[in-house]
Amino acid sequence: MAATDETGPAGQNTTVPGTPPPAGPPADPAPRTGARMPRWLPRAMVLALALIAVFQLGSWAFHQLTGLLINVLIAFFLALAVEPAVSWMAARGVRRGFGTFLVFVGVLVVGAGFVTLLGSMLAEQIIKIVEDFPQYLDSVINWINNHFHTELRRVDIQENLLRSDWLRNYVQNSATGVLDVSAQVLGGLFRLLTVALFSFYFAADGPRLRRAICSVLPPARQAEVLRAWEIAVNKTGGYLYSRGLMALISGLAHYVLLEFLDVPYAPVLAVWVGLVSQFIPTIGTYLAGALPMLIAFTVAPWYAVWVLVFVVVYQQFENYVLQPKLTARTVDIHPAVAFGSVIAGTALLGAVGALIAIPAVATLQAFLGAYVKRYDVTDDPRVLGHRGSGGSGGSGGAGAFGRRVRGLWAQRRPEDDAAGPSEAGAGAAGAGAPGSGAAGAPGPGEGGTAGAS
């Protein structure tokens, strides 16, 4: 039993000399340090970084070139505006470049003459204001002294004004801002030269530019591009020409009124009204009429009322008589759409957007109109804003009920009104009998005989 006990679990671990030890349990495989990266991932990351870099570069370039792009846009619309005149001269044998030069010289002469005339008027009015300023100041001081029992004097007011810190600071700031004003003037001249140069090239090389654009498009797209270009030329040129003519008529009309009322600065105010009233749609006339009303009020309060009445009447005449005749074939868009387009253009591009918004919207409307299918409109009165005559309710139902009542009343026999209930029933029975003549409308005598029988 002792030997048996020695061959227990402890004895099982002993090995026989000369034999290899038993193999232990299989060892765990070495742990993997990480999964292998897909081959497409590095290229995708490089492509994403490249796209982000290109987007950032494009955004930076766009913001840096915004001024140039706006100048090119202005030049393009100016070229569209002078395109009809250049094409008219080219059709009569004039070289397109020379014709464009003549048109630009004419525009420059007219613009320079207008600026010179307006500048001389403004200079004369400013000199007159400066000369009459002491009289205006004396009248204001006398009115204040009489109504408020004060003892103000013009000399004291002038001395206090000349010695004030506000005037000294204003003069110093104006002196330091001379360089800024000069830089802005030079920048404006450079921008004007850039716009003129681009617009000249666009107008002179219009056919070449259209040919270059169409050369990269299929024939169907070429026809659409050429059609859109022609619509843009017609709408832009027509808009500027019609607005210029209406500005001239408006300025002349208001000049006659202001001269008749003996309002000062009448020529300058007439030019102001003509320009503002036409190039700001819908409410431009009222905005332009505010300044003449203010100047007329200084002459006499009733003059301001007369100016207001004339502005309102002329606005109605322009909206319903003058404007439809001049813009029927050029820019035919709804006033609300025009006003909304001007607001949107101003929000996007400022004053430039306000000027080009209406021809741009008119061009887009005319171009998209060819792709909109239209149908004949029904004769329903509701199309004209009237309530319908048919239907189950409303005035239509009441009209149908009234017609049925009138039809039943017309079918009543005249003798039924004079006879009693029993006789009326007998008469109705006799009327339904054959040969009683119920098919026609019996006369009074025939009805009595039929009822008695």
Coordinates of C-alpha atoms in Angstrom, one line a residue:
M1 CA 0.0 0.0 0.0
A2 CA 3.0 2.3 0.6
A3 CA 4.2 1.7 -2.9
T4 CA 0.9 2.4 -4.2
D5 CA 0.7 5.7 -2.3
E6 CA 4.1 6.8 -3.8
T7 CA 2.8 6.4 -7.3
G8 CA 0.1 9.0 -6.7
P9 CA 0.0 12.4 -8.3
A10 CA 3.5 13.2 -7.2
G11 CA 4.8 10.1 -8.8
Q12 CA 3.2 10.9 -12.2
N13 CA 5.5 13.9 -12.6
T14 CA 8.6 11.8 -12.5
T15 CA 10.2 10.9 -15.8
V16 CA 12.1 7.9 -16.8
P17 CA 15.8 8.6 -17.3
G18 CA 16.8 8.7 -21.0
T19 CA 13.4 9.7 -22.3
P20 CA 12.5 13.3 -23.5
P21 CA 10.3 15.3 -21.3
P22 CA 6.6 15.6 -22.3
A23 CA 5.6 18.5 -24.4
G24 CA 3.8 21.2 -22.5
P25 CA 0.7 23.1 -23.6
P26 CA 1.0 25.0 -26.9
A27 CA 2.2 28.6 -26.3
D28 CA -0.1 31.5 -27.4
P29 CA 0.8 33.2 -30.7
A30 CA 2.6 36.6 -30.5
P31 CA 0.0 39.5 -30.4
R32 CA -0.3 41.6 -33.6
T33 CA 0.9 45.2 -33.1
G34 CA -1.8 46.7 -35.5
A35 CA -3.9 46.3 -38.7
R36 CA -2.4 47.2 -42.0
M37 CA -3.4 50.7 -43.5
P38 CA -5.5 50.5 -46.7
R39 CA -3.7 51.5 -49.8
W40 CA -6.3 54.1 -50.8
L41 CA -6.3 56.0 -47.5
P42 CA -3.1 58.0 -48.1
R43 CA -4.2 59.0 -51.5
A44 CA -7.6 60.0 -50.2
M45 CA -6.0 62.1 -47.5
V46 CA -3.7 63.8 -49.9
L47 CA -6.6 64.5 -52.3
A48 CA -8.8 66.0 -49.5
L49 CA -5.9 68.2 -48.4
A50 CA -5.3 69.3 -52.0
L51 CA -9.0 70.1 -52.4
I52 CA -9.1 72.2 -49.2
A53 CA -5.9 74.0 -50.3
V54 CA -7.4 74.8 -53.7
F55 CA -10.7 76.0 -52.1
Q56 CA -8.8 78.3 -49.7
L57 CA -6.6 79.6 -52.5
G58 CA -9.7 80.2 -54.7
S59 CA -11.5 81.9 -51.9
W60 CA -8.5 84.2 -51.2
A61 CA -8.1 85.0 -54.9
F62 CA -11.8 85.8 -55.3
H63 CA -11.8 88.2 -52.3
Q64 CA -8.7 89.8 -53.7
L65 CA -10.1 90.2 -57.2
T66 CA -13.6 91.3 -56.1
G67 CA -13.0 94.8 -57.2
L68 CA -11.7 93.7 -60.6
L69 CA -14.7 91.4 -61.1
I70 CA -17.1 94.2 -60.3
N71 CA -15.3 96.5 -62.8
V72 CA -15.5 93.7 -65.5
L73 CA -19.3 93.3 -64.8
I74 CA -19.9 97.0 -65.1
A75 CA -17.9 97.1 -68.3
F76 CA -19.9 94.2 -69.7
F77 CA -23.2 95.9 -69.1
L78 CA -21.8 99.2 -70.6
A79 CA -20.7 97.3 -73.6
L80 CA -24.2 95.8 -73.9
A81 CA -25.7 99.3 -73.7
V82 CA -23.6 100.7 -76.6
E83 CA -23.8 97.5 -78.6
P84 CA -26.9 98.7 -80.7
A85 CA -25.2 101.9 -81.7
V86 CA -22.0 100.1 -82.6
S87 CA -23.8 97.4 -84.6
W88 CA -25.8 100.1 -86.4
M89 CA -22.6 101.9 -87.5
A90 CA -20.9 98.6 -88.4
A91 CA -23.9 97.6 -90.6
R92 CA -23.3 100.8 -92.6
G93 CA -19.7 100.1 -93.4
V94 CA -17.9 101.6 -90.4
R95 CA -15.2 99.5 -88.9
R96 CA -16.3 98.1 -85.6
G97 CA -13.3 99.4 -83.6
F98 CA -13.6 102.9 -85.1
G99 CA -17.4 102.9 -84.5
T100 CA -16.9 101.9 -80.9
F101 CA -14.3 104.8 -80.5
L102 CA -16.8 107.3 -81.9
V103 CA -19.6 106.1 -79.6
F104 CA -17.3 106.4 -76.6
V105 CA -16.1 109.8 -77.6
G106 CA -19.7 110.9 -77.9
V107 CA -20.6 109.5 -74.5
L108 CA -17.5 111.2 -73.0
V109 CA -18.4 114.5 -74.5
V110 CA -22.0 114.3 -73.3
G111 CA -20.8 113.2 -69.8
A112 CA -18.2 115.9 -69.6
G113 CA -20.7 118.5 -70.7
F114 CA -23.2 117.4 -68.2
V115 CA -20.7 117.4 -65.4
T116 CA -19.4 120.8 -66.4
L117 CA -22.9 122.2 -66.5
L118 CA -23.8 120.7 -63.2
G119 CA -20.6 121.8 -61.6
S120 CA -21.0 125.4 -62.8
M121 CA -24.6 125.4 -61.5
L122 CA -23.5 124.0 -58.2
A123 CA -20.6 126.5 -58.0
E124 CA -23.0 129.4 -58.7
Q125 CA -25.5 128.1 -56.1
I126 CA -22.8 127.6 -53.5
I127 CA -21.5 131.1 -54.1
K128 CA -25.0 132.5 -53.8
I129 CA -25.6 130.6 -50.6
V130 CA -22.3 131.9 -49.1
E131 CA -23.2 135.5 -50.1
D132 CA -26.7 135.2 -48.7
F133 CA -25.8 133.3 -45.6
P134 CA -25.4 136.4 -43.4
Q135 CA -28.9 137.5 -44.4
Y136 CA -30.3 134.1 -43.6
L137 CA -28.5 134.0 -40.3
D138 CA -29.8 137.5 -39.4
S139 CA -33.4 136.5 -40.2
V140 CA -33.1 133.4 -38.0
I141 CA -31.6 135.4 -35.2
N142 CA -34.3 138.0 -35.4
W143 CA -37.0 135.4 -35.4
I144 CA -35.5 133.7 -32.3
N145 CA -35.1 137.1 -30.5
N146 CA -38.7 138.1 -31.2
H147 CA -40.3 134.8 -30.2
F148 CA -38.0 133.8 -27.2
H149 CA -37.1 137.3 -26.0
T150 CA -33.4 136.8 -26.3
E151 CA -30.6 139.2 -27.3
L152 CA -28.5 137.2 -29.7
R153 CA -26.1 138.9 -32.1
R154 CA -24.6 137.5 -35.3
V155 CA -21.1 138.8 -34.3
D156 CA -21.1 136.9 -31.0
I157 CA -22.3 133.7 -32.8
Q158 CA -19.5 134.0 -35.4
E159 CA -16.8 134.6 -32.8
N160 CA -18.0 131.7 -30.7
L161 CA -18.1 129.5 -33.7
L162 CA -14.6 130.5 -34.8
R163 CA -13.1 129.9 -31.4
S164 CA -14.9 126.6 -30.8
D165 CA -12.9 123.4 -30.3
W166 CA -15.2 121.6 -32.7
L167 CA -14.2 123.8 -35.6
R168 CA -10.5 123.5 -34.7
N169 CA -10.7 119.7 -34.5
Y170 CA -12.6 119.6 -37.8
V171 CA -10.0 121.6 -39.6
Q172 CA -7.2 119.4 -38.2
N173 CA -8.9 116.2 -39.3
S174 CA -9.6 117.7 -42.7
A175 CA -6.0 118.6 -43.1
T176 CA -4.8 115.1 -42.2
G177 CA -7.4 113.6 -44.5
V178 CA -6.3 115.4 -47.6
L179 CA -4.0 112.4 -48.5
D180 CA -6.8 110.0 -48.1
V181 CA -9.1 112.0 -50.3
S182 CA -6.4 112.3 -52.9
A183 CA -5.9 108.5 -52.8
Q184 CA -9.6 107.9 -53.2
V185 CA -9.7 110.3 -56.2
L186 CA -6.8 108.5 -57.9
G187 CA -8.4 105.2 -57.2
G188 CA -11.7 106.3 -58.7
L189 CA -9.9 107.6 -61.8
F190 CA -8.1 104.3 -62.2
R191 CA -11.3 102.3 -61.7
L192 CA -13.0 104.5 -64.3
L193 CA -10.2 103.9 -66.8
T194 CA -10.3 100.2 -66.1
V195 CA -14.1 100.0 -66.8
A196 CA -13.7 102.1 -69.9
L197 CA -10.9 99.9 -71.3
F198 CA -12.8 96.7 -70.7
S199 CA -16.1 98.0 -72.0
F200 CA -14.3 99.2 -75.2
Y201 CA -12.8 95.8 -75.8
F202 CA -16.1 94.0 -75.1
A203 CA -17.9 96.3 -77.6
A204 CA -15.3 96.4 -80.3
D205 CA -14.5 92.6 -80.1
G206 CA -18.0 91.5 -79.5
P207 CA -18.2 89.1 -82.5
R208 CA -14.8 87.6 -81.7
L209 CA -15.8 87.2 -78.0
R210 CA -19.0 85.4 -79.0
R211 CA -17.1 83.2 -81.4
A212 CA -14.6 82.2 -78.7
I213 CA -17.4 81.3 -76.3
C214 CA -19.4 79.3 -78.8
S215 CA -16.3 77.4 -80.0
V216 CA -16.3 75.3 -76.8
L217 CA -20.0 74.6 -76.9
P218 CA -22.1 72.1 -78.9
P219 CA -24.4 73.6 -81.6
A220 CA -27.5 73.5 -79.4
R221 CA -25.8 75.4 -76.6
Q222 CA -24.4 77.9 -79.1
A223 CA -27.9 78.9 -80.2
E224 CA -29.0 79.4 -76.6
V225 CA -25.9 81.5 -75.7
L226 CA -26.4 83.7 -78.8
R227 CA -30.1 84.1 -78.0
A228 CA -29.3 85.1 -74.4
W229 CA -26.7 87.6 -75.6
E230 CA -29.1 89.2 -78.0
I231 CA -31.8 89.5 -75.3
A232 CA -29.2 91.0 -72.9
V233 CA -28.2 93.6 -75.5
N234 CA -31.8 94.6 -76.3
K235 CA -32.9 94.8 -72.6
T236 CA -29.8 96.7 -71.4
G237 CA -29.7 99.2 -74.2
G238 CA -33.4 99.7 -74.1
Y239 CA -33.4 100.2 -70.4
L240 CA -30.7 102.9 -70.4
Y241 CA -32.1 104.7 -73.4
S242 CA -35.7 104.7 -72.1
R243 CA -34.6 105.8 -68.6
G244 CA -32.4 108.5 -70.0
L245 CA -35.3 109.9 -72.1
M246 CA -37.7 109.7 -69.1
A247 CA -35.1 111.4 -66.9
L248 CA -34.9 114.3 -69.4
I249 CA -38.7 114.7 -69.6
S250 CA -39.0 114.5 -65.8
G251 CA -36.3 117.1 -65.3
L252 CA -37.8 119.5 -67.7
A253 CA -41.3 119.2 -66.2
H254 CA -40.0 119.8 -62.7
Y255 CA -37.8 122.6 -63.8
V256 CA -40.8 124.4 -65.3
L257 CA -42.7 124.0 -62.0
L258 CA -39.8 125.2 -59.9
E259 CA -39.2 128.2 -62.1
F260 CA -42.9 129.1 -62.0
L261 CA -42.9 129.0 -58.2
D262 CA -39.6 131.0 -58.2
V263 CA -37.9 128.3 -56.1
P264 CA -34.1 128.8 -55.8
Y265 CA -31.6 126.3 -57.3
A266 CA -34.2 125.2 -59.9
P267 CA -31.8 123.8 -62.5
V268 CA -29.8 121.7 -60.0
L269 CA -33.0 120.4 -58.4
A270 CA -34.5 119.5 -61.8
V271 CA -31.3 117.5 -62.6
W272 CA -31.5 115.8 -59.2
V273 CA -35.2 114.9 -59.7
G274 CA -34.6 113.6 -63.2
L275 CA -31.7 111.3 -62.3
V276 CA -33.0 109.9 -59.0
S277 CA -36.6 109.5 -60.1
Q278 CA -35.6 107.3 -63.0
F279 CA -32.7 105.2 -61.8
I280 CA -34.5 104.3 -58.5
P281 CA -37.7 102.6 -59.6
T282 CA -41.1 102.9 -58.0
I283 CA -40.2 105.2 -55.1
G284 CA -37.5 107.2 -56.9
T285 CA -39.9 110.0 -57.8
Y286 CA -41.0 110.5 -54.1
L287 CA -37.4 110.4 -52.9
A288 CA -36.3 112.8 -55.5
G289 CA -39.2 115.2 -54.7
A290 CA -38.3 115.5 -51.0
L291 CA -35.4 117.9 -51.7
P292 CA -37.4 120.3 -53.9
M293 CA -40.2 120.2 -51.3
L294 CA -37.7 121.2 -48.5
I295 CA -36.3 124.1 -50.6
A296 CA -39.8 125.2 -51.6
F297 CA -40.8 125.2 -47.9
T298 CA -38.2 127.8 -47.1
V299 CA -39.8 130.1 -49.7
A300 CA -43.4 129.5 -48.7
P301 CA -45.1 126.6 -46.9
W302 CA -47.8 126.4 -49.6
Y303 CA -45.1 126.0 -52.3
A304 CA -44.1 122.7 -50.7
V305 CA -47.7 121.5 -51.0
W306 CA -47.8 122.5 -54.6
V307 CA -44.6 120.6 -55.3
L308 CA -45.9 117.5 -53.5
V309 CA -49.2 117.6 -55.6
F310 CA -47.2 117.9 -58.8
V311 CA -44.9 115.1 -57.9
V312 CA -47.8 112.8 -57.2
V313 CA -49.7 113.7 -60.4
Y314 CA -46.6 113.4 -62.5
Q315 CA -45.8 110.0 -61.0
Q316 CA -49.3 108.8 -62.1
F317 CA -48.8 110.3 -65.6
E318 CA -45.4 108.6 -65.9
N319 CA -46.6 105.2 -64.6
Y320 CA -49.8 104.9 -66.7
V321 CA -49.0 107.0 -69.9
L322 CA -45.3 107.7 -70.4
Q323 CA -43.6 104.6 -69.1
P324 CA -45.8 102.0 -70.9
K325 CA -45.2 103.7 -74.2
L326 CA -41.4 104.0 -73.8
T327 CA -40.6 100.6 -72.1
A328 CA -43.3 98.4 -73.7
R329 CA -40.7 96.7 -76.0
T330 CA -37.6 97.2 -73.8
V331 CA -38.0 96.4 -70.1
D332 CA -41.5 95.0 -69.3
I333 CA -41.3 93.8 -65.7
H334 CA -43.7 94.3 -62.8
P335 CA -42.9 97.3 -60.5
A336 CA -42.8 95.0 -57.5
V337 CA -40.2 92.7 -59.2
A338 CA -38.2 95.8 -60.3
F339 CA -38.2 97.2 -56.7
G340 CA -37.2 93.8 -55.2
S341 CA -34.4 93.3 -57.8
V342 CA -33.0 96.8 -57.0
I343 CA -33.0 96.0 -53.2
A344 CA -31.3 92.6 -53.9
G345 CA -28.8 94.2 -56.2
T346 CA -28.0 96.9 -53.7
A347 CA -27.5 94.3 -51.0
L348 CA -25.1 92.3 -53.2
L349 CA -23.1 95.0 -55.1
G350 CA -24.1 98.3 -53.7
A351 CA -24.9 101.2 -56.1
V352 CA -23.6 99.1 -59.0
G353 CA -26.1 96.4 -58.2
A354 CA -28.9 98.9 -58.1
L355 CA -28.1 100.1 -61.6
I356 CA -27.7 96.7 -63.3
A357 CA -30.4 94.8 -61.3
I358 CA -33.3 95.7 -63.6
P359 CA -31.7 94.9 -66.9
A360 CA -30.3 91.7 -65.5
V361 CA -33.7 90.6 -64.2
A362 CA -35.4 91.6 -67.4
T363 CA -32.9 89.6 -69.4
L364 CA -33.4 86.6 -67.2
Q365 CA -37.2 86.9 -67.4
A366 CA -37.1 87.2 -71.2
F367 CA -34.7 84.2 -71.6
L368 CA -36.7 81.9 -69.3
G369 CA -40.0 82.9 -70.9
A370 CA -39.1 80.8 -74.0
Y371 CA -39.0 77.7 -71.8
V372 CA -42.3 78.2 -70.0
K373 CA -45.3 76.6 -71.6
R374 CA -48.4 78.8 -71.4
Y375 CA -52.1 77.9 -71.8
D376 CA -55.2 79.8 -72.7
V377 CA -56.9 81.2 -69.7
T378 CA -60.5 80.2 -68.9
D379 CA -63.3 82.7 -69.0
D380 CA -64.1 82.2 -65.3
P381 CA -65.0 85.6 -63.8
R382 CA -62.7 84.8 -60.8
V383 CA -59.7 85.4 -63.2
L384 CA -60.7 89.0 -63.3
G385 CA -61.2 89.3 -59.6
H386 CA -65.0 88.7 -59.5
R387 CA -66.7 86.1 -57.5
G388 CA -68.0 83.2 -59.6
S389 CA -71.6 82.9 -60.7
G390 CA -71.7 79.1 -60.2
G391 CA -71.2 76.8 -57.3
S392 CA -73.0 75.6 -54.3
G393 CA -72.4 78.5 -52.0
G394 CA -71.8 82.2 -51.9
S395 CA -73.3 84.5 -54.4
G396 CA -73.2 81.8 -57.1
G397 CA -75.6 79.6 -55.1
A398 CA -77.9 82.6 -54.4
G399 CA -78.0 83.4 -58.1
A400 CA -78.9 79.9 -59.1
F401 CA -81.7 79.7 -56.4
G402 CA -83.1 83.1 -57.7
R403 CA -83.2 81.8 -61.3
R404 CA -85.1 78.7 -60.2
V405 CA -87.6 80.8 -58.3
R406 CA -88.2 83.0 -61.3
G407 CA -88.6 80.0 -63.5
L408 CA -91.3 78.5 -61.2
W409 CA -93.1 81.8 -61.0
A410 CA -93.2 82.1 -64.7
Q411 CA -94.8 78.7 -65.0
R412 CA -97.8 79.7 -62.8
R413 CA -101.2 80.1 -64.6
P414 CA -102.7 83.6 -64.4
E415 CA -106.2 82.3 -63.2
D416 CA -104.5 80.4 -60.3
D417 CA -104.0 83.8 -58.6
A418 CA -107.8 84.6 -58.8
A419 CA -109.3 81.2 -58.1
G420 CA -109.7 79.4 -54.8
P421 CA -107.8 76.3 -53.7
S422 CA -110.3 73.8 -55.1
E423 CA -110.8 75.6 -58.3
A424 CA -107.0 76.0 -58.7
G425 CA -106.6 72.3 -58.3
A426 CA -109.4 71.6 -60.9
G427 CA -107.8 74.1 -63.2
A428 CA -104.4 72.3 -62.8
A429 CA -106.1 69.0 -63.5
G430 CA -107.9 70.3 -66.6
A431 CA -104.6 71.8 -67.8
G432 CA -103.0 68.4 -67.6
A433 CA -105.9 66.8 -69.7
P434 CA -105.3 66.1 -73.3
G435 CA -106.5 68.7 -75.7
S436 CA -106.8 71.3 -73.0
G437 CA -104.4 73.6 -74.7
A438 CA -101.8 73.5 -72.0
A439 CA -99.1 73.2 -74.5
G440 CA -99.5 76.9 -75.3
A441 CA -99.9 80.0 -73.0
P442 CA -103.7 80.4 -72.9
G443 CA -105.2 83.9 -72.9
P444 CA -107.6 85.1 -70.2
G445 CA -110.7 84.0 -72.0
E446 CA -109.5 80.6 -73.0
G447 CA -108.3 80.0 -69.5
G448 CA -111.7 80.7 -68.0
T449 CA -113.5 78.4 -70.4
A450 CA -111.1 75.6 -69.7
G451 CA -111.4 76.0 -66.0
A452 CA -115.3 75.9 -66.2
S453 CA -115.4 72.8 -68.3

